[in-house]
XYZ file of C-alpha atoms in Angstrom:
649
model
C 0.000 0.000 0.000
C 1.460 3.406 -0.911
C 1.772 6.452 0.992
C -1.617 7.773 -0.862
C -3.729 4.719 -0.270
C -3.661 4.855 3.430
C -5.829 6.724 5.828
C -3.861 10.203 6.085
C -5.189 10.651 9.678
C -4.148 7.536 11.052
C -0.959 7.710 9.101
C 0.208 10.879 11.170
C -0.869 9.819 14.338
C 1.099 6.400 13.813
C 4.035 8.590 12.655
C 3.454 11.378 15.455
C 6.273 10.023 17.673
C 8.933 9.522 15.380
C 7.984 13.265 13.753
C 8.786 14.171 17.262
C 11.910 11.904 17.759
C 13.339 13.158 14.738
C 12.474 16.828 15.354
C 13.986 16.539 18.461
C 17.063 14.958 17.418
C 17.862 17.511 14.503
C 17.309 20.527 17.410
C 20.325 19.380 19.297
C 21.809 18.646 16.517
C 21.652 22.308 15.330
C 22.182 24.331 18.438
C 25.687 21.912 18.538
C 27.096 25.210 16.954
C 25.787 27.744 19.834
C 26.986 25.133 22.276
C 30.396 24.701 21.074
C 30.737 28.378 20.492
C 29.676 28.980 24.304
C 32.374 26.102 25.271
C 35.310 27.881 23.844
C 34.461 31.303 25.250
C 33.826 29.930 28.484
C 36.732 27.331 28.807
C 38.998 30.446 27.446
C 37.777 32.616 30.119
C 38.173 30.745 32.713
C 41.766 30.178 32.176
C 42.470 33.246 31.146
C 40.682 35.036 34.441
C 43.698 34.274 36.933
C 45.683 36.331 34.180
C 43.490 39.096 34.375
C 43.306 39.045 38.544
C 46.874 38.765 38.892
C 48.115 40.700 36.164
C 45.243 43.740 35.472
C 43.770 43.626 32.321
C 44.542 47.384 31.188
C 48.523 46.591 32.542
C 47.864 43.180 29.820
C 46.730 45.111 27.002
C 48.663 48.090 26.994
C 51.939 46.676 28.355
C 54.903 46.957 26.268
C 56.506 44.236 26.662
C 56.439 40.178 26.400
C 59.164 38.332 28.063
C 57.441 35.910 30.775
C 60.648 34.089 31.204
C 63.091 37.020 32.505
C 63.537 37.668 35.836
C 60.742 39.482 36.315
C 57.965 38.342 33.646
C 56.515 40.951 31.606
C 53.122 40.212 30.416
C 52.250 43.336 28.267
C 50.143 42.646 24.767
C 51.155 45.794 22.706
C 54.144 44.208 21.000
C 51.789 41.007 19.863
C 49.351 43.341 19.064
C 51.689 45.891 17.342
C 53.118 42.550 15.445
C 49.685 41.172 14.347
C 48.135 44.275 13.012
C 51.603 45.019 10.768
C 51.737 41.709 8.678
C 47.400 42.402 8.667
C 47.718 45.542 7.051
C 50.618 44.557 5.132
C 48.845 41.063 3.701
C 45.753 43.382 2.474
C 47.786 46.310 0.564
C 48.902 43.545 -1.182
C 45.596 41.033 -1.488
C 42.908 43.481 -1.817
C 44.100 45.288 -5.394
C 44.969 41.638 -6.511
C 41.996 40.646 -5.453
C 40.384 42.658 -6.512
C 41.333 42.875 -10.026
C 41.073 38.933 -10.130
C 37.400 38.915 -9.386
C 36.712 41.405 -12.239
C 38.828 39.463 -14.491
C 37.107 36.194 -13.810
C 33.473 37.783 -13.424
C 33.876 39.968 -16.427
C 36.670 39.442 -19.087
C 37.696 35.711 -19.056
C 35.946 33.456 -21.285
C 33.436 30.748 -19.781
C 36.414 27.903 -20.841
C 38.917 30.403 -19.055
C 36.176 30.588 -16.298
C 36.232 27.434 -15.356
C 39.588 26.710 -15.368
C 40.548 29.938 -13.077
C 37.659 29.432 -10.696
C 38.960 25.788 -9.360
C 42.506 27.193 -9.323
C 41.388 29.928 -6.977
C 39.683 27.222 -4.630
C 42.567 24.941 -5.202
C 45.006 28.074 -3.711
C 42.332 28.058 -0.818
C 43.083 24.277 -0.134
C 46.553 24.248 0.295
C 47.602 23.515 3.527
C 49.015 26.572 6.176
C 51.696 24.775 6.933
C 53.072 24.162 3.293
C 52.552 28.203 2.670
C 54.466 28.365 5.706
C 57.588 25.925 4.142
C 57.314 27.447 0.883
C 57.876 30.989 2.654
C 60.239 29.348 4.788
C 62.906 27.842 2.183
C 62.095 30.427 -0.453
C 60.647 33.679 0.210
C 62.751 34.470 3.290
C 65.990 33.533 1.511
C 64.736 35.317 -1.497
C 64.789 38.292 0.932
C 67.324 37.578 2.093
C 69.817 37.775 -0.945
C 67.454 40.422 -2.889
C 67.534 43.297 0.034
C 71.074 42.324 1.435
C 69.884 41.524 5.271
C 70.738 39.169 7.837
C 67.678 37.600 7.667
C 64.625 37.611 5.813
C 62.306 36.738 8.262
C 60.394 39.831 8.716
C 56.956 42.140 8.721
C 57.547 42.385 5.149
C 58.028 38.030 4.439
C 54.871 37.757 6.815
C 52.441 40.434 4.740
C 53.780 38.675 1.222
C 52.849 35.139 2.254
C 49.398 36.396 4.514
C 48.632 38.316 1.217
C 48.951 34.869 -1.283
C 46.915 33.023 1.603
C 44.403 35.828 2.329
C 43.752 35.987 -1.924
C 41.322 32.996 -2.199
C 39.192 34.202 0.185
C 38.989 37.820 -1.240
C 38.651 36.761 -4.661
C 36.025 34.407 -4.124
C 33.387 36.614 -1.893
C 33.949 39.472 -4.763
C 33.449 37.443 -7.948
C 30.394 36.170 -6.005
C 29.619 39.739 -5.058
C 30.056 41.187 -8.635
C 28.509 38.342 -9.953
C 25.326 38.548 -8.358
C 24.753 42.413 -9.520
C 21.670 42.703 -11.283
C 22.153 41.999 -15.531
C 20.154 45.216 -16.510
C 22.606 47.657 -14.810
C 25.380 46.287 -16.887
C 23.109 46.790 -19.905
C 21.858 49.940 -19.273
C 25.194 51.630 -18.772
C 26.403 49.951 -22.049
C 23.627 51.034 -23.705
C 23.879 54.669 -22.562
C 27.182 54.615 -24.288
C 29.648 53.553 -22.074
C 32.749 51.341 -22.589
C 32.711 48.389 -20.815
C 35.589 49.055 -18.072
C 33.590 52.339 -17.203
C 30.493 50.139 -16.348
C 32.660 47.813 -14.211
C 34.416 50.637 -12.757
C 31.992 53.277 -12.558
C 28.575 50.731 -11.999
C 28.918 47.033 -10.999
C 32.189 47.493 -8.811
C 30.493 50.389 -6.964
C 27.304 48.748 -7.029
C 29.291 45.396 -5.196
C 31.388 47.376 -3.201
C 29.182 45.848 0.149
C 30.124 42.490 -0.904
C 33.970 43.401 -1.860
C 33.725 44.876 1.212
C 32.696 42.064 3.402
C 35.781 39.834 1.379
C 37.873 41.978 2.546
C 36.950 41.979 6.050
C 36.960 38.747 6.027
C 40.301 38.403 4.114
C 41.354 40.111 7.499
C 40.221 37.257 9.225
C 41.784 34.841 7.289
C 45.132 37.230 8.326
C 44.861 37.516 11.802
C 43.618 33.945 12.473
C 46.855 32.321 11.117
C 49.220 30.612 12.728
C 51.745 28.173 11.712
C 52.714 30.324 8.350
C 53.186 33.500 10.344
C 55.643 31.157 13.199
C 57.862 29.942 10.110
C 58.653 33.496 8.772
C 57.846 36.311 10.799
C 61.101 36.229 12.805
C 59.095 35.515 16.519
C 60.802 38.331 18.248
C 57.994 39.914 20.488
C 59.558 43.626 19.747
C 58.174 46.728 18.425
C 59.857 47.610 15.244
C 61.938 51.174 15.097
C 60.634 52.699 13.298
C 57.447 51.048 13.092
C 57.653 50.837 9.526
C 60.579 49.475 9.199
C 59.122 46.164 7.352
C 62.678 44.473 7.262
C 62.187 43.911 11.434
C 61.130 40.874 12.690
C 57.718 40.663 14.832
C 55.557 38.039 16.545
C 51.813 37.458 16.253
C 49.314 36.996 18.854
C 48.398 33.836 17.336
C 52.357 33.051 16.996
C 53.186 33.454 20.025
C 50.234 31.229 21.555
C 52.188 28.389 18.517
C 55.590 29.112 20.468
C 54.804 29.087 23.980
C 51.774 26.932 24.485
C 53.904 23.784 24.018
C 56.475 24.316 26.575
C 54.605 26.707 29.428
C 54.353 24.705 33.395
C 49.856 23.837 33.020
C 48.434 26.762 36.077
C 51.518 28.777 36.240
C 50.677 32.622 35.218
C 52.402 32.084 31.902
C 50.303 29.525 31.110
C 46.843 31.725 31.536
C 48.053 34.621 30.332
C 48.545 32.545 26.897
C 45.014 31.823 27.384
C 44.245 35.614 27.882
C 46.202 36.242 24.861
C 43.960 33.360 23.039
C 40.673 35.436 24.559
C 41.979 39.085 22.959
C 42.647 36.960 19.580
C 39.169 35.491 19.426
C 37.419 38.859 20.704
C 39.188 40.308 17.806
C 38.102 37.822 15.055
C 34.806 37.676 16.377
C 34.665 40.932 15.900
C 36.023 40.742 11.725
C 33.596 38.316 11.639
C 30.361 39.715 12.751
C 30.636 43.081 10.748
C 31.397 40.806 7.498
C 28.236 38.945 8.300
C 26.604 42.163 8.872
C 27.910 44.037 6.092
C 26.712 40.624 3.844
C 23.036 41.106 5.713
C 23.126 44.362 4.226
C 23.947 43.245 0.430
C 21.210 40.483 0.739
C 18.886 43.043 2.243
C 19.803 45.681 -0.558
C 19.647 44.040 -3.764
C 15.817 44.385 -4.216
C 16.736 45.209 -7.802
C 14.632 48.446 -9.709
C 15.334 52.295 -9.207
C 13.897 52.714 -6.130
C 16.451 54.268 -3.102
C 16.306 50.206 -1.793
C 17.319 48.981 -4.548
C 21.544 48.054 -4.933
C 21.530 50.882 -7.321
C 19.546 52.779 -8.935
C 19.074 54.589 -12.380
C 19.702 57.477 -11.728
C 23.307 57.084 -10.297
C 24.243 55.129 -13.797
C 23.485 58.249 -15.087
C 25.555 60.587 -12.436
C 28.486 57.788 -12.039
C 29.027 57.919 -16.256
C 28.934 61.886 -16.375
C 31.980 61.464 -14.495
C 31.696 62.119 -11.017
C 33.061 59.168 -9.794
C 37.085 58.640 -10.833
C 37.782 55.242 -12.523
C 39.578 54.152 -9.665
C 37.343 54.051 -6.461
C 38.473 56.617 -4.414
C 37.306 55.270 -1.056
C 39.962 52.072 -1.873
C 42.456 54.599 -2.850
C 41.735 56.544 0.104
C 41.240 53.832 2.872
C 44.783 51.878 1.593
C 46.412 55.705 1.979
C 44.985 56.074 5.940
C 46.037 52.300 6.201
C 50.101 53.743 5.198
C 49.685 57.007 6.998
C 49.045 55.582 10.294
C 51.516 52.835 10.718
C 54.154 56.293 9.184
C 54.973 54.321 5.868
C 54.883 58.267 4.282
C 56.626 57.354 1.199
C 53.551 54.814 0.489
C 50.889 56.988 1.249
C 52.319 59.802 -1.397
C 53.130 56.710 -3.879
C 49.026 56.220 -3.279
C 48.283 60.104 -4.070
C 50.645 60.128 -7.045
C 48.794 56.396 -7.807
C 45.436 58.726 -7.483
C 46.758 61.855 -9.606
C 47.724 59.648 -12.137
C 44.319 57.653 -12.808
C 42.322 60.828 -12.429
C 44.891 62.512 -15.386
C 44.348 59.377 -17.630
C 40.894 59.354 -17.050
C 40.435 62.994 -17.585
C 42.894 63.441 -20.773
C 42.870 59.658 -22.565
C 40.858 58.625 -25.152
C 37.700 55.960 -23.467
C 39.152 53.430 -25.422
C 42.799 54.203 -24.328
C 42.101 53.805 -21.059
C 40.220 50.368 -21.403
C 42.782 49.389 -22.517
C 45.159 50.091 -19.747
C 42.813 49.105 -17.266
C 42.304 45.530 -18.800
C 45.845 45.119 -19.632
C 46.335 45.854 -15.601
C 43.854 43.768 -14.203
C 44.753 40.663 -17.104
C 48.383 41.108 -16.149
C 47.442 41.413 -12.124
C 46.072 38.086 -12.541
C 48.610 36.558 -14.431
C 50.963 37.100 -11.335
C 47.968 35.006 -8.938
C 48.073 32.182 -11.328
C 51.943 32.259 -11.768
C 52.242 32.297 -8.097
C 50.080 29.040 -7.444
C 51.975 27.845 -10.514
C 55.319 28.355 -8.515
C 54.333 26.856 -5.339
C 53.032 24.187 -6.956
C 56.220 23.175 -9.153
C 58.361 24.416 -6.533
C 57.627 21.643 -3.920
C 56.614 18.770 -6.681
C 59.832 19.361 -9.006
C 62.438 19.233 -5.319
C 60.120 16.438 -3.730
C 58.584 14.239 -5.970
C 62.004 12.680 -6.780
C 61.825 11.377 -3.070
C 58.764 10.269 -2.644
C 59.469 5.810 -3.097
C 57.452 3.204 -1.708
C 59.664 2.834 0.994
C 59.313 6.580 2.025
C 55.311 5.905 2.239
C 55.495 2.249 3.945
C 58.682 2.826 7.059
C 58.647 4.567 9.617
C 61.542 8.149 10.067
C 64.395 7.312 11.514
C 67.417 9.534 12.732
C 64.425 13.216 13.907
C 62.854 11.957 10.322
C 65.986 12.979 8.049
C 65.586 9.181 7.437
C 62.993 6.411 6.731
C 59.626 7.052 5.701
C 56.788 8.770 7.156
C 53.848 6.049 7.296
C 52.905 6.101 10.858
C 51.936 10.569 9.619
C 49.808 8.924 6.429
C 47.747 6.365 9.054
C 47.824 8.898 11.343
C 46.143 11.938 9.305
C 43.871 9.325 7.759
C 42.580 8.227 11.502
C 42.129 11.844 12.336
C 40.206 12.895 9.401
C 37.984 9.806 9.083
C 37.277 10.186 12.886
C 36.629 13.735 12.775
C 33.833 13.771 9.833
C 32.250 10.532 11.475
C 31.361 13.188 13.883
C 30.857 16.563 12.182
C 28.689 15.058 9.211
C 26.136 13.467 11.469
C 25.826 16.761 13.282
C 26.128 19.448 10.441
C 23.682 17.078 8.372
C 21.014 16.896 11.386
C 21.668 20.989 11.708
C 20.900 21.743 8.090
C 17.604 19.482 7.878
C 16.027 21.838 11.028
C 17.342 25.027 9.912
C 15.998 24.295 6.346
C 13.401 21.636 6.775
C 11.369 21.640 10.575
C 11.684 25.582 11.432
C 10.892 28.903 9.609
C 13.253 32.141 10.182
C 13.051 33.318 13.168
C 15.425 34.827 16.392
C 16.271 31.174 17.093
C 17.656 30.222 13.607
C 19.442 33.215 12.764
C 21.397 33.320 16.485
C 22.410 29.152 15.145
C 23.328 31.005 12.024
C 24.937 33.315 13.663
C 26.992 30.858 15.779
C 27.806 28.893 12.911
C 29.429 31.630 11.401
C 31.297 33.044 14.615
C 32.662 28.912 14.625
C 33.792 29.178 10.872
C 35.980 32.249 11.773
C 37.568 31.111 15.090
C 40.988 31.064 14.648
C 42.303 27.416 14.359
C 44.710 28.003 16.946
C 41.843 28.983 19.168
C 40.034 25.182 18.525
C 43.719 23.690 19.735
C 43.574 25.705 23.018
C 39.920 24.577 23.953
C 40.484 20.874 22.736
C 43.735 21.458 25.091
C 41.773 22.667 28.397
C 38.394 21.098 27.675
C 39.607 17.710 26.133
C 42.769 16.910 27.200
C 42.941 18.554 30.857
C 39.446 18.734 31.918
C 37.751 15.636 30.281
C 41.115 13.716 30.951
C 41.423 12.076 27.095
C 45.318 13.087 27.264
C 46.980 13.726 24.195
C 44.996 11.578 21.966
C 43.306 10.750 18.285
C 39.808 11.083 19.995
C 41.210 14.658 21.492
C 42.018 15.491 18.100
C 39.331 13.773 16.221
C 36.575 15.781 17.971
C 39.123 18.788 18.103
C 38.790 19.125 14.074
C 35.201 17.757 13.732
C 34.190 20.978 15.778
C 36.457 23.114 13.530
C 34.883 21.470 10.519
C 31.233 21.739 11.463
C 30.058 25.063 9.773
C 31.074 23.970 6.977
C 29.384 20.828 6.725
C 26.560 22.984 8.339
C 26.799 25.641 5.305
C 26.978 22.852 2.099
C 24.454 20.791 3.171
C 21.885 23.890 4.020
C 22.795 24.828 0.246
C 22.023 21.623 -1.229
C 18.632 21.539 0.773
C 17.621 24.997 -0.145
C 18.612 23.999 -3.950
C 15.661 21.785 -3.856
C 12.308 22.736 -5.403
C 9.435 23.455 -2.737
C 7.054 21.685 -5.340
C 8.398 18.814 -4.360
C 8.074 19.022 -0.810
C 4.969 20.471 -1.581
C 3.500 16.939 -3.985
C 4.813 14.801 -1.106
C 2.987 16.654 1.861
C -0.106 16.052 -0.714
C 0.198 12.428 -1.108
C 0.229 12.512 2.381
C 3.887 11.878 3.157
C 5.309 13.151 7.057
C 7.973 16.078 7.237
C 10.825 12.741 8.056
C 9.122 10.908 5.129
C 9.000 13.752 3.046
C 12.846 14.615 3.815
C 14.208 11.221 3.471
C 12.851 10.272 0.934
C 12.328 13.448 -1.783
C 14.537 16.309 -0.347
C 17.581 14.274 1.100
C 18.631 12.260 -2.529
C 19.091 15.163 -4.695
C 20.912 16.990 -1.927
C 23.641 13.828 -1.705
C 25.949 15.667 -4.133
C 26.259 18.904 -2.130
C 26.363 17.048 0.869
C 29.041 14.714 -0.160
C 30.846 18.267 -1.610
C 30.802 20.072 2.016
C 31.863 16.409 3.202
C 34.997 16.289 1.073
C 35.641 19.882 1.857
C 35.100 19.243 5.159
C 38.182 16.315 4.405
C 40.330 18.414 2.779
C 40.381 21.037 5.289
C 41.020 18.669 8.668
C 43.995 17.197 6.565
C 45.807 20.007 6.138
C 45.615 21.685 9.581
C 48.743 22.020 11.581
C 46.961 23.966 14.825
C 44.116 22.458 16.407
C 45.667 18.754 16.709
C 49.688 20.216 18.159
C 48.219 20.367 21.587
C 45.653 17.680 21.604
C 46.450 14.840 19.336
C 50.057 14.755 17.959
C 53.669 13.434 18.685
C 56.519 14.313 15.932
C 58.027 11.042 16.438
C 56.165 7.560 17.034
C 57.565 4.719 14.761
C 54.174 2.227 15.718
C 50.454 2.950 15.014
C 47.996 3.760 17.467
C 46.411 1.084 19.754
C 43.429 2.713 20.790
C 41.981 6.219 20.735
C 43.806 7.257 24.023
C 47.142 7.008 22.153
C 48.898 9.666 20.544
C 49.764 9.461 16.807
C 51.512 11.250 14.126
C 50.178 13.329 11.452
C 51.858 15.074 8.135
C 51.129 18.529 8.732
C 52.756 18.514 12.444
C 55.354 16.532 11.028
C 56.022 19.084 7.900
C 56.417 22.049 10.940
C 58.556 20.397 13.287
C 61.236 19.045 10.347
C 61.251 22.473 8.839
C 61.917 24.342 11.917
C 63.380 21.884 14.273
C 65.310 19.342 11.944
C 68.525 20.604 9.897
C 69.801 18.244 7.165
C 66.349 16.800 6.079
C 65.907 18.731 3.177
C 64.790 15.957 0.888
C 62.439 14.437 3.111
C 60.494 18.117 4.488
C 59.628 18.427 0.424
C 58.959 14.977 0.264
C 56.377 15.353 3.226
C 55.211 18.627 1.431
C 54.928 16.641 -1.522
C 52.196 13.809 0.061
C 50.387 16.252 2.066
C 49.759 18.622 -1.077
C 48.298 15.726 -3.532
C 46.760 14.170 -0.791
C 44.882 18.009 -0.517
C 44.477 18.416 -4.042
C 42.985 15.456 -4.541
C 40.560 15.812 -1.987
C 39.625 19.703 -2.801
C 39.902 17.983 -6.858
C 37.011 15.600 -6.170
C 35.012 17.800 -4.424
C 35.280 20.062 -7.951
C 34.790 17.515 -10.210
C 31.614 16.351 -8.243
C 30.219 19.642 -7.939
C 30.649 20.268 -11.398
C 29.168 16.993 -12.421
C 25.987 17.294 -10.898
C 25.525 20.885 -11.616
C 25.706 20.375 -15.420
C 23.226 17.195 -14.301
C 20.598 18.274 -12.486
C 18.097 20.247 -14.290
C 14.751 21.179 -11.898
């Protein structure tokens, strides 16, 4: 008998209590975000409160110096602070113009072949591993430095911006081609139609009309900045100092999240060191969560604004086409011109704020004095040749670590365990090792993030309740990595009493991962038609039936896309397993879940800061950890692809 045949009345009330089972059940599931969320803040602060008492928070945060193990310890935050905010600003005068530029090129001028080829390598940039940036900075920028500027050492403010800048670029590019993307067709045709070349309507129309969304990238570029870790330890130098001059780029510096990296591992658990690492981890995630939540609300804004038409709601309206293409507004935006200028004024970098006016003088004389045509011309040839340097970059990296590691990489380097600190012998015990971490981490997340999605999407409406687990899931997708290896630390390894273990470290990363799976699988439910929900409710189908059996199987291939993400992204990361899961050196495989174990990322950073002489086998380990990554983040492409050319509603 089918679902239609039977007596819809009895029907629900035999299905009543598993309709409230399951509604139940995907509740917790999706207020696991605001609980986590609420763990970490209030694990942090409790460590971090003896720190406070003892040391006075203003004294903490405007102290100017860090040296905890002199005579008498100086906790003082400036110089972290001081450090972070340099290589910050630094990273975005570099990723925001490329960024920029890239997400025109890709929205506007490549070809739909050129498209799709540039879109996966931006994603595939996003997927590569911290640590590897962190090596490839390590063995080549900072020596490039080095020998190019004639200084002791390359390891500086200026070797920290370059490499936050390549690793901020994904992220920029991505939310602005979205954001440019998305503005409304009939802008772009009106200006053309009113006579305007194409770069004025992209400079003068859809960038302006985008700027909220370009905006929010780059806030959240920021984020990606500050919340970095392992990169920032490998080539910023580590000396908590401020630099004299302060723009003096060629000093070294240390990071807040740095210097929680350094110290964490070797500080005495409830001496004053030790919390006031912890109130150094609560200033760090106070700051992101601050990035964070004006992105989101700066995003709100977009989504709230782009009601389309000419009224003064609308993203744009008609009438500032119009104004914008009688040339009131300069080719180049001058709030971006402006805001990088302030950015170089403040930290005293004079000569780059006037290179930024005379940058300013000069667009507004080619715009005023150059034929329209002329200065399309320049403009595309800037922004095609901007990102040519992105994709030459990746290019480098890539051949870089494959052409000096792949010639290492035998089957007895992937079957035997290192010998002699791992300049010998293979690194096996790392490959089981990563593979038990990330297996036992989305055994947890996908469950969870899965169950989230369906009552967000499926068994609520919007309301307070489901934008705060929004909310939440987005505040959790922006804590620093670091941050999730200080709570698993305290929470998991201290307070539960797991030790340094896989099942520390597997539920470490599944929490990091969440919001992600969270995000992918809400997408792939939302893709679905309502008219389908809407023909099973009519048959009389339940809301479970209704779910498992229409909504849930066309939503498999964006679920199994935020799952592989979700894969991708655990594999690579150095920070949230150091404190809770990892050894460097451990030449037998776990026994049970209570055991430590090796994994390649950790065992990528402690061979190329800790192990001289094992050249061939730190690019060897880059080597495996990278394809392992790119095929991951690959399949996850190829899938999505797939099944978008596929499905047709």
């Amino acid at each position: 008998m089918t679902i239609g045949q039977q007596n819809p009345l009895k029907f629900r009330q035999k299905r009543r209590p598993l309709e409230i089972t399951m509604h139940t059940v995907w509740f917790i599931c999706a207020i696991s975000s605001i609980i986590g969320i609420f763990f970490i803040l209030i694990f942090l602060l409790y460590d971090a409160a003896p720190a406070f008492l003892d040391i006075g928070l203003i004294p903490f945060l405007t102290g100017e110096r860090w040296d905890p193990t002199s005579i008498i310890p100086k906790y003082g935050l400036v110089p972290l602070i001081v450090g972070t905010l340099l290589v910050t600003i630094g990273a975005m005068i570099f990723a925001v113009p490329f960024g920029i530029a890239c997400a025109i090129f890709i929205a506007e001028l490549a070809s739909p072949r050129m498209r799709n080829i540039l879109k996966p390598a931006v994603e595939l940039l996003a997927g590569i591993p911290s640590v590897v940036y962190g090596f490839f900075g390590l063995v080549i920028l900072v020596k490039f430095l080095q020998d190019l500027l004639s200084v002791p050492s390359g390891e500086s403010v200026l070797a920290g911006s370059i490499l936050l800048g390549i690793m901020s670029l994904p992220t920029i590019i991505s939310v602005s081609e979205d954001a440019i993307s998305s503005v409304p067709r009939y802008l772009k045709e009106g200006s053309l139609a009113l006579g305007a070349t194409h770069w004025q309507t992209i400079s003068q129309v859809i960038v302006p009309a985008a700027l909220s969304g370009i905006t929010a990238a780059v806030i959240l570029g920021i984020g990606r900045a500050v919340g970095e870790t392992m990169a920032v330890i490998m080539v910023t130098g580590n000396a908590a100092i401020i630099p004299s001059p302060i723009w003096n780029i060629l000093s070294p510096v240390r990071t807040l999240t740095g210097t929680l990296g350094i110290e964490m591992g070797e500080v005495a658990v409830g001496s004053l060191h030790y919390h006031a690492l912890f109130g150094v981890a609560v200033v760090l995630l106070l700051i992101t969560l601050i990035i964070n939540l004006a992105a989101l609300t700066v995003m709100k804004r977009l989504k709230s604004s782009q009601t389309g038409g000419c009224s003064r709601t609308g993203v744009f309206s008609c009438r500032m086409i119009t104004d914008r293409l009688s040339g009131i507004m300069p080719y180049l935006p001058p709030g971006l011109t402006a805001l990088l200028g302030l950015f170089l004024l403040l930290i005293g970098l004079w000569q780059g704020a006037a290179g930024m006016l005379i940058l300013y003088l000069i667009v507004r004389l080619v715009d005023r004095y150059c034929i329209r045509q002329t200065v399309q011309k320049i403009w595309f040839s800037l922004v095609t040749i901007m990102m040519g340097i992105v994709t030459l970059i990746l290019i480098f990296i890539l051949y870089d670590i494959f052409s000096n590691g792949l010639p290492y990489v035998t089957i007895d380097f992937l079957t035997e365990s290192p010998r002699n600190l791992g300049r010998g012998g293979g690194i096996f015990p790392a490959i089981i090792g990563t593979f038990y971490l990330v297996i036992g981490s989305i055994l947890i997340a996908l469950p969870l993030g899965i169950g989230a999605a369906i009552y967000l999407v499926e068994y609520t409406k919007e309301n307070i309740l489901t934008r705060f687990i929004r909310t939440a899931t987005d505040l959790l997708n922006g804590t620093p990595s670091i941050v999730f290896g200080l709570f698993g630390f305290t929470f998991l390894v201290l307070f539960l009493g797991f030790g340094i273990s896989l099942l520390a470290g597997m539920i470490t990363l599944a929490l990091m991962v969440l919001p992600t799976v969270i995000r992918t699988t809400e997408e792939a439910l939302k893709s679905v038609p309502d008219s389908l929900r809407e023909g099973s409710y009519a048959l009389g189908a339940t809301r479970w039936q209704t779910v498992r059996r229409v909504v849930l199987p066309p939503s498999v291939p964006g679920i199994i896309t935020g799952a592989i993400l979700s894969i991708g992204r655990a594999a690579g990361e150095t920070a949230p397993i150091m404190f809770t899961a990892v050894v460097f050196m451990q030449r037998r495989l776990p026994d049970s879940f209570f055991d430590p174990v090796m994994a390649l990322p950790y065992h990528l950073f402690i061979l190329a800061t800790n192990v001289p002489g094992a050249r061939n086998n730190q690019y060897a380990t880059a080597v495996v950890l990278l394809f392992l990554v790119i095929m991951i983040y690959g399949g996850a492409i190829v899938i999505r692809n797939h099944y978008d050319k596929k499905i047709r509603w």
